[in-house]
Short mmCIF file of C-alpha atoms in Angstrom, two decimals:
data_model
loop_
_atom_site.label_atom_id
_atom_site.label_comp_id
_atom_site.label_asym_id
_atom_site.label_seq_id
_atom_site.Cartn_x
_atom_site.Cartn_y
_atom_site.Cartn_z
CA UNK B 1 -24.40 -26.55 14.10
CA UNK B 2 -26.35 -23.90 16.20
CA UNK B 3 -23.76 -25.00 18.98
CA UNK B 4 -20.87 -24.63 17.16
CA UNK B 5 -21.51 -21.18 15.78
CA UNK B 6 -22.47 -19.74 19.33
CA UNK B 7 -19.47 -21.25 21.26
CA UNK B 8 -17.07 -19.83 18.00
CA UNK B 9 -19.26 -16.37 17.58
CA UNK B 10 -16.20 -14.13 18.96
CA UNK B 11 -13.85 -15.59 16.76
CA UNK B 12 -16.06 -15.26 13.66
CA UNK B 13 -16.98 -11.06 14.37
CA UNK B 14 -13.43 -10.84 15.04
CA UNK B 15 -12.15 -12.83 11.91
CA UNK B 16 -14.78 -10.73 9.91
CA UNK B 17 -13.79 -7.53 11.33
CA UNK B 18 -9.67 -7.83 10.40
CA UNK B 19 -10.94 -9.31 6.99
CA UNK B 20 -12.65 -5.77 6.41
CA UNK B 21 -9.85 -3.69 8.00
CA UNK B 22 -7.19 -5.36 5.39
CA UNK B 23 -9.71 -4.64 2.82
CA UNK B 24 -10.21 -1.71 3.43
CA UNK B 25 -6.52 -0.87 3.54
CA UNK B 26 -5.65 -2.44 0.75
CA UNK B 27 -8.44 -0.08 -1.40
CA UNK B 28 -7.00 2.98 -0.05
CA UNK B 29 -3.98 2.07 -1.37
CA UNK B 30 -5.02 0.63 -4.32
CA UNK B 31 -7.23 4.29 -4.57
CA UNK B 32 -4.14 6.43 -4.27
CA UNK B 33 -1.73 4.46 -6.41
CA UNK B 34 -4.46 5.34 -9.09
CA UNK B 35 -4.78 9.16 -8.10
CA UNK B 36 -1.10 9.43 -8.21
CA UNK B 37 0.04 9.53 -4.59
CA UNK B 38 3.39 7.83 -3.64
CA UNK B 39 5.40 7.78 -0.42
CA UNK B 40 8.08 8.85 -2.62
CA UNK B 41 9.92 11.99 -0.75
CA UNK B 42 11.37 12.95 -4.02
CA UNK B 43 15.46 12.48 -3.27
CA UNK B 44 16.09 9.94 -5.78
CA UNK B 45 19.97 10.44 -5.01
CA UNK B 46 19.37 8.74 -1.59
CA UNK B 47 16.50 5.81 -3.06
CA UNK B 48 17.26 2.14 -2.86
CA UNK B 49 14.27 1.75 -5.14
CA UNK B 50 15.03 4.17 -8.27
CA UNK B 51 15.02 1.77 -10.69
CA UNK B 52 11.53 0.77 -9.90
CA UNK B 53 9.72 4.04 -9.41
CA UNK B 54 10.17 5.49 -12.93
CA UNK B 55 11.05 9.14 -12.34
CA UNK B 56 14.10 8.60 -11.68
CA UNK B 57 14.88 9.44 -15.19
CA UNK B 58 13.32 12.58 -15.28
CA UNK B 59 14.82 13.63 -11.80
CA UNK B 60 18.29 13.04 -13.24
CA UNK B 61 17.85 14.54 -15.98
CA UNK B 62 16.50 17.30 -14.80
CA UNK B 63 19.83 17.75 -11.59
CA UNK B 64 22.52 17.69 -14.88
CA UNK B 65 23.41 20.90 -15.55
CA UNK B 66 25.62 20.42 -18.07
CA UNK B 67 24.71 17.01 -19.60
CA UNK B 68 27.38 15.05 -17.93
CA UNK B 69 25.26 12.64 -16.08
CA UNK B 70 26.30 12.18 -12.31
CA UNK B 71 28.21 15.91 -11.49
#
């Protein structure tokens, strides 16, 4: 067993190393989807994704000036 962990020891550090770099990735993310942050740049004229975001809504709403939606 000894033998098998020394000839393998650079493949376990750097197995154990990516394992906490995706980790720790994958908190900040899940750390700013809870404070709020998006990569949203705000045109939701232009985003394939409206639908899914959920202010697209309000950003329509709020670009009709005279409650004809889409002028």
């Amino acid at each position: 067993m000894l033998t098998w962990l020394s000839a393998n020891l650079i493949n376990i550090v750097l197995v154990a190393v990516l394992v906490l770099i995706v980790t720790l990735l994958i908190r900040g993310m899940i750390r700013d989807r809870k404070a709020g942050k998006s990569s949203c740049g705000g045109s939701c004229a232009s985003c394939g994704a409206c639908g899914s975001c959920g202010s697209c809504g309000a950003a329509n709403t709020a670009q009709t000036t005279d409650g004809i939606p889409g002028k």
